[in-house]
mmCIF file of C-alpha atoms and ligand atoms in Angstrom:
data_model
loop_
_atom_site.group_PDB
_atom_site.id
_atom_site.type_symbol
_atom_site.label_atom_id
_atom_site.label_comp_id
_atom_site.label_asym_id
_atom_site.label_seq_id
_atom_site.Cartn_x
_atom_site.Cartn_y
_atom_site.Cartn_z
ATOM 1 C CA MET A 30 3.911 3.725 -30.021
ATOM 2 C CA ALA A 31 3.636 5.985 -26.493
ATOM 3 C CA ALA A 32 2.786 4.375 -22.969
ATOM 4 C CA VAL A 33 -0.313 5.030 -21.355
ATOM 5 C CA VAL A 34 0.689 6.987 -18.315
ATOM 6 C CA ILE A 35 -1.009 5.834 -14.996
ATOM 7 C CA ASP A 36 -2.462 8.701 -13.221
ATOM 8 C CA GLY A 37 -1.377 7.731 -9.443
ATOM 9 C CA LYS A 38 -2.899 10.737 -7.835
ATOM 10 C CA ALA A 39 -6.351 9.649 -9.284
ATOM 11 C CA ALA A 40 -5.897 6.173 -7.868
ATOM 12 C CA ALA A 41 -4.786 7.460 -4.786
ATOM 13 C CA LEU A 42 -7.735 9.473 -4.326
ATOM 14 C CA ARG A 43 -10.118 6.503 -4.921
ATOM 15 C CA VAL A 44 -8.404 4.514 -2.013
ATOM 16 C CA ARG A 45 -8.471 7.626 0.193
ATOM 17 C CA GLU A 46 -12.242 7.733 -0.365
ATOM 18 C CA GLU A 47 -12.606 4.295 0.495
ATOM 19 C CA VAL A 48 -10.606 5.088 3.831
ATOM 20 C CA ARG A 49 -12.776 7.804 4.577
ATOM 21 C CA GLU A 50 -15.983 5.761 4.424
ATOM 22 C CA ARG A 51 -14.292 3.174 6.851
ATOM 23 C CA VAL A 52 -13.138 5.903 9.296
ATOM 24 C CA LEU A 53 -17.023 6.889 9.244
ATOM 25 C CA VAL A 54 -18.129 3.453 10.504
ATOM 26 C CA LEU A 55 -15.388 3.678 13.313
ATOM 27 C CA ARG A 56 -16.398 7.096 14.279
ATOM 28 C CA GLU A 57 -19.666 6.130 14.752
ATOM 29 C CA LYS A 58 -18.646 3.461 17.327
ATOM 30 C CA GLY A 59 -16.516 6.749 18.997
ATOM 31 C CA VAL A 60 -13.190 5.422 17.607
ATOM 32 C CA ILE A 61 -11.212 8.219 15.852
ATOM 33 C CA PRO A 62 -8.029 6.538 14.008
ATOM 34 C CA CYS A 63 -4.877 8.045 15.156
ATOM 35 C CA LEU A 64 -1.445 8.035 13.854
ATOM 36 C CA GLY A 65 1.561 9.097 15.969
ATOM 37 C CA VAL A 66 3.952 10.882 13.401
ATOM 38 C CA ILE A 67 7.682 11.279 14.605
ATOM 39 C CA LEU A 68 10.055 13.556 12.473
ATOM 40 C CA ALA A 69 13.554 14.111 13.825
ATOM 41 C CA GLY A 70 15.547 16.849 12.033
ATOM 42 C CA GLU A 71 14.705 19.104 9.470
ATOM 43 C CA ASP A 72 15.302 17.092 6.194
ATOM 44 C CA PRO A 73 13.052 18.941 3.605
ATOM 45 C CA ALA A 74 11.829 16.262 1.648
ATOM 46 C CA SER A 75 10.794 14.279 5.057
ATOM 47 C CA LEU A 76 9.128 17.499 6.137
ATOM 48 C CA SER A 77 7.138 17.736 2.873
ATOM 49 C CA TYR A 78 6.285 14.082 3.167
ATOM 50 C CA VAL A 79 5.170 13.975 6.325
ATOM 51 C CA THR A 80 3.065 17.439 6.160
ATOM 52 C CA ALA A 81 1.333 15.664 3.176
ATOM 53 C CA LYS A 82 0.733 12.520 5.269
ATOM 54 C CA GLU A 83 -0.979 14.783 8.083
ATOM 55 C CA ARG A 84 -2.992 16.541 5.756
ATOM 56 C CA ALA A 85 -4.141 13.416 4.049
ATOM 57 C CA LEU A 86 -5.074 11.716 7.605
ATOM 58 C CA GLU A 87 -7.156 15.037 8.377
ATOM 59 C CA GLU A 88 -8.857 14.723 5.183
ATOM 60 C CA ALA A 89 -10.014 11.205 5.701
ATOM 61 C CA GLY A 90 -11.193 12.178 9.141
ATOM 62 C CA MET A 91 -8.475 10.743 11.166
ATOM 63 C CA ALA A 92 -6.115 12.504 13.838
ATOM 64 C CA SER A 93 -2.303 12.656 13.931
ATOM 65 C CA ARG A 94 -0.206 12.940 17.183
ATOM 66 C CA ASP A 95 2.486 15.174 15.500
ATOM 67 C CA ILE A 96 6.056 14.930 17.373
ATOM 68 C CA ARG A 97 8.658 17.001 15.769
ATOM 69 C CA LEU A 98 12.173 16.484 17.206
ATOM 70 C CA PRO A 99 15.273 18.794 16.570
ATOM 71 C CA ALA A 100 18.024 16.982 14.649
ATOM 72 C CA ASP A 101 20.406 16.734 17.839
ATOM 73 C CA THR A 102 17.882 14.417 19.619
ATOM 74 C CA GLY A 103 19.191 11.561 21.324
ATOM 75 C CA GLU A 104 18.338 7.848 20.718
ATOM 76 C CA ALA A 105 16.912 7.420 24.157
ATOM 77 C CA ALA A 106 14.674 10.565 23.972
ATOM 78 C CA LEU A 107 13.211 9.575 20.646
ATOM 79 C CA LEU A 108 12.607 5.725 22.318
ATOM 80 C CA SER A 109 10.935 7.323 25.202
ATOM 81 C CA HIS A 110 8.421 9.151 22.705
ATOM 82 C CA ILE A 111 7.942 5.740 21.035
ATOM 83 C CA ALA A 112 7.253 4.077 24.370
ATOM 84 C CA LEU A 113 4.599 6.550 24.919
ATOM 85 C CA LEU A 114 2.855 6.228 21.808
ATOM 86 C CA ASN A 115 2.924 2.089 22.276
ATOM 87 C CA GLY A 116 1.278 2.893 25.722
ATOM 88 C CA ASP A 117 -1.373 5.351 24.484
ATOM 89 C CA PRO A 118 -4.782 3.366 23.457
ATOM 90 C CA ALA A 119 -6.059 6.553 21.674
ATOM 91 C CA VAL A 120 -2.936 5.907 18.993
ATOM 92 C CA HIS A 121 -3.590 3.118 16.694
ATOM 93 C CA GLY A 122 -0.298 3.991 14.262
ATOM 94 C CA ILE A 123 3.176 5.095 14.850
ATOM 95 C CA LEU A 124 5.211 6.117 12.002
ATOM 96 C CA VAL A 125 8.873 7.300 12.262
ATOM 97 C CA GLN A 126 9.719 9.370 9.369
ATOM 98 C CA LEU A 127 13.129 8.021 7.663
ATOM 99 C CA PRO A 128 15.890 8.791 7.281
ATOM 100 C CA LEU A 129 16.811 9.532 10.956
ATOM 101 C CA PRO A 130 19.694 11.791 12.187
ATOM 102 C CA ALA A 131 22.998 9.878 11.845
ATOM 103 C CA SER A 132 23.487 9.637 15.446
ATOM 104 C CA ILE A 133 20.283 7.426 15.800
ATOM 105 C CA ARG A 134 20.331 3.895 15.187
ATOM 106 C CA GLU A 135 17.336 3.354 12.695
ATOM 107 C CA ASP A 136 17.000 -0.418 13.722
ATOM 108 C CA ARG A 137 16.862 0.212 17.362
ATOM 109 C CA VAL A 138 13.991 2.728 16.930
ATOM 110 C CA ILE A 139 11.958 0.620 14.440
ATOM 111 C CA ALA A 140 12.380 -2.505 16.863
ATOM 112 C CA ALA A 141 10.908 -0.492 19.518
ATOM 113 C CA ILE A 142 7.480 0.319 17.911
ATOM 114 C CA ASP A 143 4.735 -1.910 18.837
ATOM 115 C CA PRO A 144 4.286 -4.495 15.823
ATOM 116 C CA GLN A 145 0.357 -3.987 16.296
ATOM 117 C CA LYS A 146 0.978 -0.185 15.528
ATOM 118 C CA ASP A 147 3.739 -0.690 13.074
ATOM 119 C CA VAL A 148 1.675 0.895 10.120
ATOM 120 C CA ASP A 149 4.760 1.366 8.015
ATOM 121 C CA GLY A 150 5.472 -2.493 8.187
ATOM 122 C CA PHE A 151 9.373 -2.031 8.887
ATOM 123 C CA HIS A 152 9.521 -3.723 12.308
ATOM 124 C CA PRO A 153 11.142 -7.279 12.199
ATOM 125 C CA VAL A 154 7.818 -8.792 13.013
ATOM 126 C CA SER A 155 6.099 -7.175 10.251
ATOM 127 C CA VAL A 156 8.920 -8.122 7.875
ATOM 128 C CA GLY A 157 8.639 -11.633 9.095
ATOM 129 C CA ASN A 158 5.113 -11.875 8.556
ATOM 130 C CA LEU A 159 5.450 -10.647 5.280
ATOM 131 C CA VAL A 160 7.810 -13.105 4.144
ATOM 132 C CA LEU A 161 5.962 -15.846 5.934
ATOM 133 C CA GLY A 162 2.515 -14.930 4.381
ATOM 134 C CA LYS A 163 1.060 -13.995 7.641
ATOM 135 C CA ARG A 164 -1.307 -11.178 8.362
ATOM 136 C CA GLY A 165 0.283 -7.919 9.358
ATOM 137 C CA PHE A 166 1.357 -4.719 7.927
ATOM 138 C CA ALA A 167 3.096 -4.494 4.651
ATOM 139 C CA PRO A 168 5.209 -1.340 3.751
ATOM 140 C CA CYS A 169 3.279 1.506 2.127
ATOM 141 C CA THR A 170 5.373 2.062 -0.885
ATOM 142 C CA PRO A 171 5.261 -1.707 -1.970
ATOM 143 C CA GLN A 172 1.404 -1.956 -1.269
ATOM 144 C CA GLY A 173 1.373 1.423 -3.420
ATOM 145 C CA VAL A 174 3.041 -0.418 -6.508
ATOM 146 C CA VAL A 175 0.818 -3.672 -6.387
ATOM 147 C CA THR A 176 -2.527 -1.552 -6.137
ATOM 148 C CA LEU A 177 -1.418 0.626 -9.055
ATOM 149 C CA LEU A 178 -0.645 -2.515 -11.079
ATOM 150 C CA ARG A 179 -3.854 -3.968 -10.225
ATOM 151 C CA GLU A 180 -5.859 -0.973 -10.925
ATOM 152 C CA ALA A 181 -3.652 -0.447 -14.286
ATOM 153 C CA ASN A 182 -5.052 -4.083 -15.148
ATOM 154 C CA ILE A 183 -1.738 -5.547 -15.615
ATOM 155 C CA PRO A 184 -1.590 -9.197 -14.898
ATOM 156 C CA LEU A 185 0.617 -10.264 -12.248
ATOM 157 C CA ALA A 186 0.180 -13.990 -12.180
ATOM 158 C CA GLY A 187 2.927 -15.536 -14.119
ATOM 159 C CA ALA A 188 4.342 -12.408 -15.216
ATOM 160 C CA HIS A 189 8.118 -11.794 -14.777
ATOM 161 C CA ALA A 190 8.503 -8.928 -12.590
ATOM 162 C CA VAL A 191 12.193 -7.313 -12.383
ATOM 163 C CA VAL A 192 12.949 -5.114 -9.089
ATOM 164 C CA VAL A 193 15.954 -2.739 -9.339
ATOM 165 C CA GLY A 194 16.891 -1.961 -6.024
ATOM 166 C CA ARG A 195 16.883 -3.954 -2.514
ATOM 167 C CA SER A 196 16.236 -1.285 0.136
ATOM 168 C CA ASN A 197 14.186 -2.493 3.334
ATOM 169 C CA LEU A 198 11.645 0.184 2.356
ATOM 170 C CA VAL A 199 10.979 -1.001 -1.293
ATOM 171 C CA GLY A 200 12.998 -3.701 -2.818
ATOM 172 C CA LYS A 201 13.061 -6.232 -0.546
ATOM 173 C CA PRO A 202 9.437 -6.130 0.582
ATOM 174 C CA LEU A 203 7.950 -5.696 -3.037
ATOM 175 C CA MET A 204 10.238 -8.807 -3.848
ATOM 176 C CA ASN A 205 8.234 -10.745 -0.983
ATOM 177 C CA LEU A 206 4.720 -9.127 -2.004
ATOM 178 C CA LEU A 207 4.777 -10.007 -5.592
ATOM 179 C CA SER A 208 5.893 -13.494 -5.243
ATOM 180 C CA ARG A 209 2.999 -14.176 -2.667
ATOM 181 C CA ARG A 210 0.575 -16.676 -3.927
ATOM 182 C CA GLU A 211 -2.291 -13.916 -4.434
ATOM 183 C CA PHE A 212 -0.167 -11.934 -6.962
ATOM 184 C CA ASN A 213 1.991 -14.880 -8.300
ATOM 185 C CA ALA A 214 4.577 -12.835 -10.187
ATOM 186 C CA THR A 215 8.018 -14.189 -10.837
ATOM 187 C CA VAL A 216 10.445 -12.034 -9.239
ATOM 188 C CA THR A 217 14.223 -11.041 -10.221
ATOM 189 C CA LEU A 218 15.782 -8.652 -7.827
ATOM 190 C CA CYS A 219 18.451 -6.587 -9.152
ATOM 191 C CA HIS A 220 21.004 -4.207 -7.347
ATOM 192 C CA THR A 221 24.205 -2.300 -7.380
ATOM 193 C CA GLY A 222 26.033 -5.666 -7.493
ATOM 194 C CA THR A 223 24.155 -7.031 -10.470
ATOM 195 C CA ARG A 224 26.486 -7.363 -13.440
ATOM 196 C CA ASN A 225 24.940 -6.220 -16.776
ATOM 197 C CA LEU A 226 21.583 -4.747 -15.508
ATOM 198 C CA ALA A 227 20.209 -4.478 -18.757
ATOM 199 C CA ARG A 228 20.307 -8.116 -19.463
ATOM 200 C CA TYR A 229 17.792 -8.678 -16.529
ATOM 201 C CA THR A 230 15.351 -5.633 -17.277
ATOM 202 C CA GLN A 231 15.101 -6.610 -20.902
ATOM 203 C CA GLN A 232 13.483 -9.636 -19.739
ATOM 204 C CA ALA A 233 10.628 -7.758 -17.483
ATOM 205 C CA ASP A 234 7.306 -7.835 -18.153
ATOM 206 C CA ILE A 235 6.754 -5.597 -15.410
ATOM 207 C CA LEU A 236 10.006 -3.267 -14.318
ATOM 208 C CA ILE A 237 9.838 -1.683 -11.086
ATOM 209 C CA ALA A 238 12.949 0.906 -10.798
ATOM 210 C CA ALA A 239 13.316 1.453 -7.104
ATOM 211 C CA ALA A 240 17.377 2.287 -7.018
ATOM 212 C CA GLY A 241 17.177 6.045 -6.005
ATOM 213 C CA LYS A 242 19.176 6.813 -9.028
ATOM 214 C CA ALA A 243 17.621 9.471 -11.376
ATOM 215 C CA GLY A 244 17.209 8.176 -15.082
ATOM 216 C CA LEU A 245 19.234 5.032 -14.267
ATOM 217 C CA ILE A 246 16.638 2.937 -16.646
ATOM 218 C CA THR A 247 16.607 4.035 -20.097
ATOM 219 C CA ALA A 248 14.754 2.959 -23.066
ATOM 220 C CA ASP A 249 17.303 0.377 -24.472
ATOM 221 C CA MET A 250 16.801 -1.449 -21.135
ATOM 222 C CA ILE A 251 13.191 -2.509 -21.424
ATOM 223 C CA ARG A 252 11.372 -4.721 -23.700
ATOM 224 C CA GLU A 253 8.720 -3.529 -25.994
ATOM 225 C CA GLY A 254 5.418 -3.537 -24.324
ATOM 226 C CA ALA A 255 6.661 -3.677 -20.819
ATOM 227 C CA ALA A 256 4.866 -2.291 -17.904
ATOM 228 C CA VAL A 257 7.270 0.484 -15.975
ATOM 229 C CA ILE A 258 6.671 1.255 -12.359
ATOM 230 C CA ASP A 259 9.064 4.214 -11.300
ATOM 231 C CA VAL A 260 9.552 4.337 -7.602
ATOM 232 C CA GLY A 261 12.348 7.138 -7.693
ATOM 233 C CA VAL A 262 11.669 10.469 -6.191
ATOM 234 C CA ASN A 263 15.018 12.006 -6.781
ATOM 235 C CA ARG A 264 15.490 15.909 -6.306
ATOM 236 C CA VAL A 265 17.620 17.091 -8.916
ATOM 237 C CA PRO A 266 19.030 20.701 -8.784
ATOM 238 C CA ASP A 267 17.621 22.907 -11.228
ATOM 239 C CA LEU A 268 18.061 26.618 -10.829
ATOM 240 C CA THR A 269 15.282 27.376 -13.569
ATOM 241 C CA ALA A 270 12.727 25.563 -11.360
ATOM 242 C CA LYS A 271 10.875 27.693 -8.657
ATOM 243 C CA LYS A 272 12.125 25.580 -5.601
ATOM 244 C CA GLY A 273 15.631 25.178 -6.957
ATOM 245 C CA TYR A 274 15.367 21.584 -7.757
ATOM 246 C CA ARG A 275 13.221 19.183 -10.007
ATOM 247 C CA LEU A 276 11.814 15.882 -9.269
ATOM 248 C CA LYS A 277 13.114 13.001 -11.452
ATOM 249 C CA GLY A 278 12.384 9.476 -11.144
ATOM 250 C CA ASP A 279 14.865 6.543 -11.805
ATOM 251 C CA VAL A 280 13.339 6.055 -15.277
ATOM 252 C CA ASP A 281 14.386 8.142 -18.244
ATOM 253 C CA PHE A 282 10.585 8.864 -18.921
ATOM 254 C CA GLU A 283 10.679 10.536 -22.222
ATOM 255 C CA GLY A 284 12.746 7.536 -23.657
ATOM 256 C CA VAL A 285 10.839 4.770 -21.564
ATOM 257 C CA ALA A 286 7.622 6.036 -22.684
ATOM 258 C CA GLN A 287 8.151 5.469 -26.314
ATOM 259 C CA ARG A 288 8.755 1.712 -25.772
ATOM 260 C CA ALA A 289 6.469 0.783 -22.693
ATOM 261 C CA SER A 290 2.923 -0.015 -22.782
ATOM 262 C CA VAL A 291 2.104 1.500 -19.577
ATOM 263 C CA ILE A 292 4.256 3.822 -17.400
ATOM 264 C CA THR A 293 4.012 5.642 -13.858
ATOM 265 C CA PRO A 294 5.245 9.314 -13.842
ATOM 266 C CA VAL A 295 6.972 11.314 -11.017
ATOM 267 C CA PRO A 296 5.682 13.049 -9.492
ATOM 268 C CA GLY A 297 2.029 11.815 -9.519
ATOM 269 C CA GLY A 298 2.929 7.922 -9.533
ATOM 270 C CA VAL A 299 3.790 5.738 -6.760
ATOM 271 C CA GLY A 300 4.297 8.761 -4.226
ATOM 272 C CA PRO A 301 0.525 9.645 -3.955
ATOM 273 C CA MET A 302 -0.185 5.759 -3.413
ATOM 274 C CA THR A 303 2.406 5.692 -0.706
ATOM 275 C CA ILE A 304 0.256 8.041 1.565
ATOM 276 C CA ALA A 305 -2.775 6.244 0.383
ATOM 277 C CA MET A 306 -1.704 2.977 1.644
ATOM 278 C CA LEU A 307 -0.656 4.839 4.978
ATOM 279 C CA LEU A 308 -3.893 5.698 5.735
ATOM 280 C CA ARG A 309 -5.161 2.437 4.702
ATOM 281 C CA ASN A 310 -2.803 0.593 7.236
ATOM 282 C CA VAL A 311 -3.686 3.106 9.976
ATOM 283 C CA VAL A 312 -7.513 2.726 9.549
ATOM 284 C CA GLN A 313 -6.751 -1.078 9.571
ATOM 285 C CA ALA A 314 -4.707 -0.786 12.727
ATOM 286 C CA ALA A 315 -7.753 1.081 14.225
ATOM 287 C CA GLU A 316 -10.395 -1.598 13.069
ATOM 288 C CA ASP A 317 -8.055 -4.272 14.710
ATOM 289 C CA THR A 318 -7.934 -2.830 18.062
ATOM 290 C CA ALA A 319 -11.689 -1.819 17.930
ATOM 291 C CA ILE A 320 -12.675 -5.629 17.162
ATOM 292 C CA GLN A 321 -10.202 -6.557 20.240
ATOM 293 C CA HIS A 322 -12.312 -4.429 22.702
HETATM 294 N N1 L34 B 30 8.809 5.760 7.959
HETATM 295 N N2 L34 B 30 9.872 6.843 6.123
HETATM 296 C C1 L34 B 30 8.782 6.113 6.735
HETATM 297 N N3 L34 B 30 8.005 5.704 5.851
HETATM 298 C C2 L34 B 30 7.659 6.227 4.644
HETATM 299 O O1 L34 B 30 6.578 5.495 3.801
HETATM 300 C C3 L34 B 30 8.827 6.791 3.793
HETATM 301 N N4 L34 B 30 8.736 7.132 2.876
HETATM 302 C C4 L34 B 30 9.975 7.285 1.879
HETATM 303 C C5 L34 B 30 10.805 8.285 2.683
HETATM 304 N N5 L34 B 30 10.775 7.866 4.315
HETATM 305 C C6 L34 B 30 9.942 7.119 4.540
HETATM 306 C C7 L34 B 30 7.790 7.874 2.228
HETATM 307 O O2 L34 B 30 6.723 8.348 2.749
HETATM 308 C C8 L34 B 30 9.588 8.073 0.596
HETATM 309 N N6 L34 B 30 8.094 8.395 0.887
HETATM 310 C C9 L34 B 30 7.353 9.348 -0.059
HETATM 311 C C10 L34 B 30 5.990 9.555 0.401
HETATM 312 C C11 L34 B 30 5.338 10.529 -0.730
HETATM 313 C C12 L34 B 30 5.895 10.853 -1.775
HETATM 314 C C13 L34 B 30 7.055 10.786 -2.041
HETATM 315 C C14 L34 B 30 7.757 9.620 -1.251
HETATM 316 C C15 L34 B 30 5.435 11.858 -2.615
HETATM 317 O O3 L34 B 30 4.088 12.191 -2.358
HETATM 318 N N7 L34 B 30 5.824 12.274 -3.523
HETATM 319 C C16 L34 B 30 5.055 12.965 -4.710
HETATM 320 C C17 L34 B 30 5.862 14.438 -4.632
HETATM 321 C C18 L34 B 30 6.171 15.228 -3.523
HETATM 322 C C19 L34 B 30 7.144 16.267 -3.791
HETATM 323 O O4 L34 B 30 6.851 17.209 -4.470
HETATM 324 O O5 L34 B 30 8.124 16.320 -3.254
HETATM 325 C C20 L34 B 30 4.992 12.239 -6.027
HETATM 326 O O6 L34 B 30 4.001 12.682 -6.692
HETATM 327 O O7 L34 B 30 5.510 11.451 -6.170
#
């Protein structure tokens, strides 16, 4: 039996259309939602993600404040850009694309963002709100994953979700999101220290691969009929490809698709949803400030 392939691009376009309508309402009140976007350095993957985000913002009727900094930018300089964006009432959200150059401490930079503008949901206050089940911004990729699962009508309540990977961007927030009462899944978090990974992944009704290792999850590691969500976007060198690389997920797609009931592709799965969720967080941030004033 071959799995149904979830179309993340189509789902993302539906979310982006909803966002566009919310933006229209704000624009009628004279508010143009705006995201401050900071990119330090020239990592080609980061550059392409940031470009895609800014294009999507524009298509949804939103603005962006584009800040490009050289790779040798100091931490203090970056922090002063954040201070300016924090203090600018026309800027509703702030995104600092990760990873940052090695000389800059990521945690210091993230902590400097006003939590009200933290549309990435990485600030310790946002993380705390997520864990406590309070209002606040949740990170975009985990939100994209749960939204895709809902769109595909995969029941979450009572299901066993196994998350592979414990990053701050994906694994940890996803664990917290899925175990919230509104989703009600039972979550197992696996990571590089997990002994006999397959023993856990084979128990999953929903398997979410977010380890950043191309092809880590193979067909023998999943239960027949499981739902498989692939968060990995690994660039694998391929001289036959135009760009010199190919995108590969953490899941061995060909093999796993034979056993899974549904599966997300890479590209065209979770990636486009990450961008759609960012847009949703930005319009939310703008709505929140429009109410306050
Ligand atoms: N601050 N840094 C911050 N926020 C984020 O949410 C991110 N992330 C991750 C990296 N750093 C970040 C992203 O935006 C990963 N990420 C991301 C966003 C979009 C896509 C992939 C990763 C995406 O659109 N992927 C396409 C393919 C793009 C390509 O061809 O390279 C896809 O279809 O999967």
